[in-house]
Coordinates of C-alpha atoms and ligand atoms in Angstrom, one line a residue:
X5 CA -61.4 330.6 168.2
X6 CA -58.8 329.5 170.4
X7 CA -55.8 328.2 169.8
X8 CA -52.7 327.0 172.0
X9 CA -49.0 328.1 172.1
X10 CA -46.0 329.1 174.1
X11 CA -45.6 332.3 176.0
X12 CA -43.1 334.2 178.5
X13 CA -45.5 335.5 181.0
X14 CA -42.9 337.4 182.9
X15 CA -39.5 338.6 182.1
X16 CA -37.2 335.7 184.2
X17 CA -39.5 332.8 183.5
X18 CA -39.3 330.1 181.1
X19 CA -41.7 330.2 178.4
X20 CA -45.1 328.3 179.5
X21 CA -48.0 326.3 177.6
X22 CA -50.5 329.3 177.1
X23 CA -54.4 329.2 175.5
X24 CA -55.2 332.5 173.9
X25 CA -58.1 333.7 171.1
X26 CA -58.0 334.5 167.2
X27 CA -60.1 336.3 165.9
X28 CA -62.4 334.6 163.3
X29 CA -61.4 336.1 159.9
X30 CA -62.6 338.7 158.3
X31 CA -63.5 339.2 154.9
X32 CA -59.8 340.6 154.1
X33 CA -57.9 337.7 156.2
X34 CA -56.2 334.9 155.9
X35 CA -56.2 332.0 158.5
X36 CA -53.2 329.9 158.7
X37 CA -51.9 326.7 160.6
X38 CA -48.3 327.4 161.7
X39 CA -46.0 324.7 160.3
X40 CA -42.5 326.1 161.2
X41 CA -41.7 329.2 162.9
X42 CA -38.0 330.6 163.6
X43 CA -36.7 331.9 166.6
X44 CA -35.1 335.8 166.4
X45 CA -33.0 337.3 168.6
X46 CA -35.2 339.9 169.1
X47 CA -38.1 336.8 170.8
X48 CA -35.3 336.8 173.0
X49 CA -35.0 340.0 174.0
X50 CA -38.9 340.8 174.0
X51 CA -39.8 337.8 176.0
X52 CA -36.5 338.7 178.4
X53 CA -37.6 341.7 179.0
X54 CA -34.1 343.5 177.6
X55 CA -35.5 346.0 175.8
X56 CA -38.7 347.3 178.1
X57 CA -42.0 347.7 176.8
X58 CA -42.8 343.6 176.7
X59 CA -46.3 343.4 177.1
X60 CA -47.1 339.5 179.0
X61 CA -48.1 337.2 178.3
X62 CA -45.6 337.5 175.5
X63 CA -46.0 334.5 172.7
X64 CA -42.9 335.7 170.3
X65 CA -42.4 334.6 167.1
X66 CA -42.6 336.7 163.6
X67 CA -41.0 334.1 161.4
X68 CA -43.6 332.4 160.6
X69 CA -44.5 329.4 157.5
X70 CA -47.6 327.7 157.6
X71 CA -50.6 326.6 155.4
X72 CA -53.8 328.4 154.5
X73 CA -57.1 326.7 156.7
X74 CA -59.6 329.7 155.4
X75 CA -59.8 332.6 153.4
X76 CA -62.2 335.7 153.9
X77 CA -64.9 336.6 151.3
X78 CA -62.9 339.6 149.9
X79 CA -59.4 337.6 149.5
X80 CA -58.3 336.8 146.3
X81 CA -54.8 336.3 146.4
X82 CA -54.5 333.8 148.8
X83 CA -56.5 330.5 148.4
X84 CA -56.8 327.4 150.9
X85 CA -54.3 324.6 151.1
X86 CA -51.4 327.5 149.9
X87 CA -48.1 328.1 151.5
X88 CA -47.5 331.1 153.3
X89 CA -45.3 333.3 155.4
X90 CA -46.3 335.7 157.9
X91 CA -42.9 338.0 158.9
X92 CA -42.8 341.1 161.8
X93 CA -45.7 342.6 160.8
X94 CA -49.3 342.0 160.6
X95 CA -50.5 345.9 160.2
X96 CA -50.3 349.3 159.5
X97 CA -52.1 352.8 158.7
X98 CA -52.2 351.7 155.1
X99 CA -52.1 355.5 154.1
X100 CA -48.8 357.1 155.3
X101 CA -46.0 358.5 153.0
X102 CA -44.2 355.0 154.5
X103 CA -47.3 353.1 153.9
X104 CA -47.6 354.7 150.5
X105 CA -44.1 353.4 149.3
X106 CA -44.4 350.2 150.4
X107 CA -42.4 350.7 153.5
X108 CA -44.8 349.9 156.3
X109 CA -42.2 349.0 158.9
X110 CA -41.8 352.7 159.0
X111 CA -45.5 353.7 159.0
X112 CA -45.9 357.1 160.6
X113 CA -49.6 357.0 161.1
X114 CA -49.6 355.7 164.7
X115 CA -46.6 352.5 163.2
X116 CA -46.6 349.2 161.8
X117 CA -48.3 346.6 164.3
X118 CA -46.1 344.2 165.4
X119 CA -46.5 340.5 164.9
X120 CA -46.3 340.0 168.4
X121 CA -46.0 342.8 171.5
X122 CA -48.3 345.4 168.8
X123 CA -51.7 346.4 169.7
X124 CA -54.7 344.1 168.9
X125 CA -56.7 346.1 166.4
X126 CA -59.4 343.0 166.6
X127 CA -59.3 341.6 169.6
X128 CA -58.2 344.3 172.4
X129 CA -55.3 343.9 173.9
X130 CA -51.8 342.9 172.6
X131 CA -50.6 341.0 169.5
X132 CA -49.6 337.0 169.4
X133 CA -46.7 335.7 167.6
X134 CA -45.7 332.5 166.0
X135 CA -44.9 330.4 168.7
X136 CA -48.6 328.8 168.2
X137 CA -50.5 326.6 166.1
X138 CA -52.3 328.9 164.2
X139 CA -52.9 332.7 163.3
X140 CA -54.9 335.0 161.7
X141 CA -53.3 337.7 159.2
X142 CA -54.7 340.5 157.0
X143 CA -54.0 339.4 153.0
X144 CA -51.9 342.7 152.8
X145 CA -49.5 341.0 155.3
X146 CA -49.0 337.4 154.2
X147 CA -46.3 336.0 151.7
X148 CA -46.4 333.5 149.0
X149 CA -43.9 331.1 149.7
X150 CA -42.7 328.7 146.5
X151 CA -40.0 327.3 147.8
X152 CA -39.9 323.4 147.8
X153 CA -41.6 321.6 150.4
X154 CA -38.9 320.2 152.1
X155 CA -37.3 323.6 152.7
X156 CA -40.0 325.0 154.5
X157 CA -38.5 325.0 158.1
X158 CA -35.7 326.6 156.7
X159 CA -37.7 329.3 154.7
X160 CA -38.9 330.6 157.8
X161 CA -36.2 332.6 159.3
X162 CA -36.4 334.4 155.7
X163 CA -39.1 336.3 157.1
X164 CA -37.4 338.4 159.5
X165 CA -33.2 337.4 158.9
X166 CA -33.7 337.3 155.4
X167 CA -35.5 340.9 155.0
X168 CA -33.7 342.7 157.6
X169 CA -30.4 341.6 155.6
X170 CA -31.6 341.9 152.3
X171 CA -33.3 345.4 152.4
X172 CA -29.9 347.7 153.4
X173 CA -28.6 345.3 150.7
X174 CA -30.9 346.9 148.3
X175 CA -31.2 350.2 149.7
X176 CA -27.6 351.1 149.8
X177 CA -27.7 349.4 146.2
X178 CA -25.0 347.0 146.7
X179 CA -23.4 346.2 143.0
X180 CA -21.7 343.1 142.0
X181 CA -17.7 343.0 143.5
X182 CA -18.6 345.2 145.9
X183 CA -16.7 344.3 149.0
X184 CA -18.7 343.9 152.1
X185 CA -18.3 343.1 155.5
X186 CA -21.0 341.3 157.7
X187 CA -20.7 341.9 161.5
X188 CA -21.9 338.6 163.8
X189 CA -22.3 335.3 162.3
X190 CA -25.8 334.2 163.8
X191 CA -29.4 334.3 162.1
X192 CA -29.2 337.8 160.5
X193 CA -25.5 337.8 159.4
X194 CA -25.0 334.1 158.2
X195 CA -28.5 335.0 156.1
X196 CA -26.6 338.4 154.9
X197 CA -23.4 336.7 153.8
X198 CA -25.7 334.1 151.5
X199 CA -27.7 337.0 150.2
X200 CA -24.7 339.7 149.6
X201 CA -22.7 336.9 147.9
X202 CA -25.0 336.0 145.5
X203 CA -25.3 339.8 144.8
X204 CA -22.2 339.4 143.6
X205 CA -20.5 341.1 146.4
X206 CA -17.0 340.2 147.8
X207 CA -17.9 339.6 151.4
X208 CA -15.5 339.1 154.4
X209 CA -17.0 337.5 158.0
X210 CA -16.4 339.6 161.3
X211 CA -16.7 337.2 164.3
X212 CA -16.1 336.5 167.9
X213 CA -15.8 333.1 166.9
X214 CA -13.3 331.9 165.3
X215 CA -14.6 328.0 165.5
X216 CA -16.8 329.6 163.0
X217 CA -14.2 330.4 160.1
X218 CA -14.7 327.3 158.0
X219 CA -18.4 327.7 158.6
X220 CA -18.3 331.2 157.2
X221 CA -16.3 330.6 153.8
X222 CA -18.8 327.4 153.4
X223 CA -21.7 330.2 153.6
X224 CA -20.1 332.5 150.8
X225 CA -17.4 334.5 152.8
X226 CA -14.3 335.1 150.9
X227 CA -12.5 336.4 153.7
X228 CA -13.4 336.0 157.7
X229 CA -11.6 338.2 160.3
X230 CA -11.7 337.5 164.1
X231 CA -12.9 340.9 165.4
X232 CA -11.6 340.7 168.7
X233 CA -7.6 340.7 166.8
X234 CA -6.9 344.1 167.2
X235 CA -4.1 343.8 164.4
X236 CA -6.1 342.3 162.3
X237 CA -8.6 344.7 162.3
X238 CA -6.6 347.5 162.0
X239 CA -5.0 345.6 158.6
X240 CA -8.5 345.8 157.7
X241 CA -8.4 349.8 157.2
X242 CA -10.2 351.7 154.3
X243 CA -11.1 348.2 152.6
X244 CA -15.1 347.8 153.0
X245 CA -17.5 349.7 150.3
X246 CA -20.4 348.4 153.5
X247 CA -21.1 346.6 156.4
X248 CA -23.8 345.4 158.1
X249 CA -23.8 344.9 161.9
X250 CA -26.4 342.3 163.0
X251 CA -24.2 342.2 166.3
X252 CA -27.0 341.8 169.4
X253 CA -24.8 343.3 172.0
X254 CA -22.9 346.5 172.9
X255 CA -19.6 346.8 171.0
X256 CA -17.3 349.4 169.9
X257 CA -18.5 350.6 166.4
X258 CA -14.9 352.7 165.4
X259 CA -12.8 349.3 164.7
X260 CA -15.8 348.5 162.0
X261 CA -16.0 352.0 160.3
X262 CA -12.4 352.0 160.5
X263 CA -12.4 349.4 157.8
X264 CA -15.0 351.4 155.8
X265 CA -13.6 353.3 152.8
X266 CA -14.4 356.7 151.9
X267 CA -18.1 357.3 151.5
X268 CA -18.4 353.6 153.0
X269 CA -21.3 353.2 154.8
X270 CA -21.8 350.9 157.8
X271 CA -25.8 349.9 158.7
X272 CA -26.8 348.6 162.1
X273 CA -29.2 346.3 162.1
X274 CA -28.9 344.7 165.9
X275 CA -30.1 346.3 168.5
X276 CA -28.2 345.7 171.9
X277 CA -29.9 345.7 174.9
X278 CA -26.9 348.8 176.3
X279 CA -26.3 351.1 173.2
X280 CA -23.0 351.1 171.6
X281 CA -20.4 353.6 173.1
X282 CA -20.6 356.6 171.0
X283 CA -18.1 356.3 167.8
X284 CA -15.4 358.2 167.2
X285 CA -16.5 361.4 165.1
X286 CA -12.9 362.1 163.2
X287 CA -13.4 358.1 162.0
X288 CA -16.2 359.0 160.5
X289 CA -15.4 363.2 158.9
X290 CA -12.0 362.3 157.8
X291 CA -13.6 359.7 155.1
X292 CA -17.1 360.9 154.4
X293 CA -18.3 357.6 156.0
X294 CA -21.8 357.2 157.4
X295 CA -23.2 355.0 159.8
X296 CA -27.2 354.5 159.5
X297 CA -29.8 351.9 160.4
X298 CA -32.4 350.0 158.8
X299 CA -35.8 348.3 160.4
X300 CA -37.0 344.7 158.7
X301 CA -38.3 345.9 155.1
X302 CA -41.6 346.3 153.2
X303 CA -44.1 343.5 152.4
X304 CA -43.6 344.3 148.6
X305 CA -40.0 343.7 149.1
X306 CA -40.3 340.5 151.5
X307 CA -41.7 339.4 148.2
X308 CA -38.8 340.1 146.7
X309 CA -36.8 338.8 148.8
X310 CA -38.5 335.5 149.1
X311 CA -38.5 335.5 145.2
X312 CA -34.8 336.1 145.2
X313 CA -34.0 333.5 147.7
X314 CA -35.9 330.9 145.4
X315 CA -34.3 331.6 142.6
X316 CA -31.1 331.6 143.8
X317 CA -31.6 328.0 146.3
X318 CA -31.2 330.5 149.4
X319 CA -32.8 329.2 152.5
X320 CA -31.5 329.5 156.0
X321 CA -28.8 326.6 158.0
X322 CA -31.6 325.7 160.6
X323 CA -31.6 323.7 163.4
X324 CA -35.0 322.3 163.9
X325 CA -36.0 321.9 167.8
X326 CA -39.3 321.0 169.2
X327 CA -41.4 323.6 170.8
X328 CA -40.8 322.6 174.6
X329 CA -37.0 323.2 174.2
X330 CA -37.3 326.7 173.6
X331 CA -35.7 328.2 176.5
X332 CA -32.6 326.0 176.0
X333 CA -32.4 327.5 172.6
X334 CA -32.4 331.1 173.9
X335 CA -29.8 330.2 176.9
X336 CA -27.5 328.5 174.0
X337 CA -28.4 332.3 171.4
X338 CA -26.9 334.0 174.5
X339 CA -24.0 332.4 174.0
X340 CA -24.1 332.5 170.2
X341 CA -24.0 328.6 170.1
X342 CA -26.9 328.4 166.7
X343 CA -25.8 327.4 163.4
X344 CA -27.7 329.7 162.4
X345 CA -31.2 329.9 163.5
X346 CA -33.5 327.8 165.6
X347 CA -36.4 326.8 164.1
X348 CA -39.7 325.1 166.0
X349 CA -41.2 322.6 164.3
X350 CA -44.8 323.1 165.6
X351 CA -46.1 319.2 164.9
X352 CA -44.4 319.3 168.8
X353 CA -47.0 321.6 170.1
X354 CA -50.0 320.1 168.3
X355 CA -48.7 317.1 169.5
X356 CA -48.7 318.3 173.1
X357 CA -52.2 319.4 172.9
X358 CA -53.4 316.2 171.5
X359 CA -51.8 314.0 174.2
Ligands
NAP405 P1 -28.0 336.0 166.9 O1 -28.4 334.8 166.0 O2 -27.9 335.8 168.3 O3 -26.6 336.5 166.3 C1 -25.9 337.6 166.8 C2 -24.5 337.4 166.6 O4 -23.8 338.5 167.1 C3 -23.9 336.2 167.3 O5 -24.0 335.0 166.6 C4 -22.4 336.6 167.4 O6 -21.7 336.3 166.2 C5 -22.5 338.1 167.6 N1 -22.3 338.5 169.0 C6 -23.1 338.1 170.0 N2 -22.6 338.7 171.2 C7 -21.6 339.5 170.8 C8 -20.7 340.3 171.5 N3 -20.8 340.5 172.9 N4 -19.8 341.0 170.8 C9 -19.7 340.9 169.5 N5 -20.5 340.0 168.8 C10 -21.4 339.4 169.4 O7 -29.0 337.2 166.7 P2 -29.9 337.5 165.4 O8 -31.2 336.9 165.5 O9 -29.1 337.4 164.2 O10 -30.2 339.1 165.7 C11 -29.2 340.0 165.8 C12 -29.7 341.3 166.3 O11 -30.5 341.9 165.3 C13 -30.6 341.3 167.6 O12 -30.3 342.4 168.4 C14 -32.0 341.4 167.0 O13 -32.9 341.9 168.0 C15 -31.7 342.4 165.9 N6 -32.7 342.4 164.8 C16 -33.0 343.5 164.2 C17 -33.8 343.6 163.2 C18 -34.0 344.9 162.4 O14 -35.0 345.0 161.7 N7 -33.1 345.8 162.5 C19 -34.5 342.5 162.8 C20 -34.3 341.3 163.4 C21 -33.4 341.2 164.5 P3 -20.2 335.8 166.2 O15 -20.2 334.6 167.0 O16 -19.9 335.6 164.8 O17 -19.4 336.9 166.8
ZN406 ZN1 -36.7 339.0 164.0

């Protein structure tokens, strides 16, 4: 069936109008109409081109909330009319120690396919994201989304900033007064402070920004340091139990473990375009400190993560833009000018299509 959205089809164009197929569903899928879907970083840097590999046309998107259309004969947990999310991935082996565990962003038998740029098991070809009116998903990779109606633009980014914040949250078992230090306030890190705070953690803001100080003790922040202050980071010393570094450029990492404590543990979670310059080794002996990544998180645990955000009245701060505007939104995520996330409201491309 086709359907219409937006893609890049080479790495220094704007994003186009773009007609592409989806499959029918299968007995085990889910078809959905896309209501809302967020814009990542990492759309930017796929459709960009910044991180090789982009496979155009590219239609990004993996933030995805939309409403059930049709269900397959074998689906029972999804039914038509529901609310769902669709985050980064939309497969996997299914039988992998990874896949086993509920960790399929880390499938080993041949990886996880991506929501958008993965290989088309169906169809041939590469995947398409959620910059599009509709899409078809595999029940094992589709959310349930109770959150109230009216949040459901800003539910979205929960699908990929929400996860990929929560899950070294949970992993490195952050415990209540904690204190924790989020790098970059943009989609991931203003969604980390909001989750880590109501965690119970202590958290403190590290920005280039410091416009964005009142912004950040709104969002939770106890604390907000301006990480280009060399004094201030240095008063910052052997403080931080964690941090996590959503920043989406090459930085130096030593002023940030600097601040860890001993057997403080810093996780990277942005993924520059230039790697970091290596860190300083004797930062890291001296105190036992360790600095690790971590990749989006399971389906189980987007759940969970959903779950928690309900019950807690988490969503993301969104600004909603129509489709057509989205390279203006990347040119003003370069310059880290989002409070916090982008979100398309996709009525703008079905209203497009219909004029
Ligand atoms: P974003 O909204 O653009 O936020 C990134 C933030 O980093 C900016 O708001 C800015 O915060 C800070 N920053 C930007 N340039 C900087 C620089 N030159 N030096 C220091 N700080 C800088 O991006 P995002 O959507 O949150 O994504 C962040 C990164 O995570 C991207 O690389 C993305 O691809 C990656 N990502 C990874 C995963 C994963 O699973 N690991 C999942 C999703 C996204 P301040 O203004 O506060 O300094
Ligand atoms: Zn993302």
């Amino acid at each position: 069936m086709q359907t219409h959205g937006y893609a890049a089809h080479s790495a220094d164009t704007p994003l186009a109008p773009f007609t592409f197929d989806r499959r029918e569903p299968g007995p085990t899928d889910v078809a959905i109409d896309i209501l809302f879907c967020g814009v990542c970083h990492s759309d930017l840097h796929t459709a960009r081109g910044e991180w090789g590999g982009t496979l155009y046309p590219c239609v990004p998107g993996h933030e995805i909330v939309g409403r059930v259309t049709a269900i397959g004969s074998e689906v029972s947990r999804f039914a038509v009319g529901q609310t769902v999310g669709v985050g980064c991935m939309v497969d996997s082996c299914g039988h992998c120690p990874s896949c086993d565990d509920g960790e399929e962003q880390y499938c080993t038998g041949g990886g996880f396919v991506g929501t958008y740029n993965g290989q088309d098991k169906h169809l041939g070809g590469h995947t398409f994201g959620g910059y599009s009116a509709h899409i078809v998903v595999d029940q094992g990779f589709v959310l349930r989304v109770d959150h109230d109606e009216k949040d459901l633009a800003a539910v979205a980014p929960l699908l990929c900033a929400g996860i990929t914040t929560y899950s070294p949250l949970r992993h490195w078992k952050l415990a209540p007064g904690q204190k924790v230090g989020v790098v970059g306030l943009g989609g991931l890190g203003h969604m980390g402070v909001k989750i880590a705070a109501a965690m119970g953690a202590e958290v403190t803001v590290f920005t280039t920004s410091p416009d964005k100080r009142d912004a950040a003790l709104a969002l939770g922040a106890k604390d907000v340091v301006v990480s280009r202050d060399a004094e201030a980071m240095a008063a910052q010393a052997g403080r931080f139990d964690f941090i996590l570094n959503t920043v989406a450029a090459s930085h130096s990492l030593d002023p940030f473990l600097n601040a860890l404590k001993r057997d403080g543990t810093m996780v990277l979670v942005g993924v520059p375009e230039e790697a970091h310059p290596s860190p300083s080794v004797g930062g890291l002996i001296f105190r036992r400190r360790s600095l690790a990544g971590s990749l989006i998180g399971g389906i189980a645990e987007t759940q969970e993560m959903l779950d928690f955000c309900r019950d807690h009245g988490i969503t993301a701060d969104i600004e909603t833009i129509p489709m057509q505007a989205i390279d203006q939104a990347y040119d003003r995520m370069v310059r880290s000018d989002v409070k916090y996330r982008f979100v398309i409201d996709m009525q703008s491309l079905r209203d497009e299509v219909a004029a």
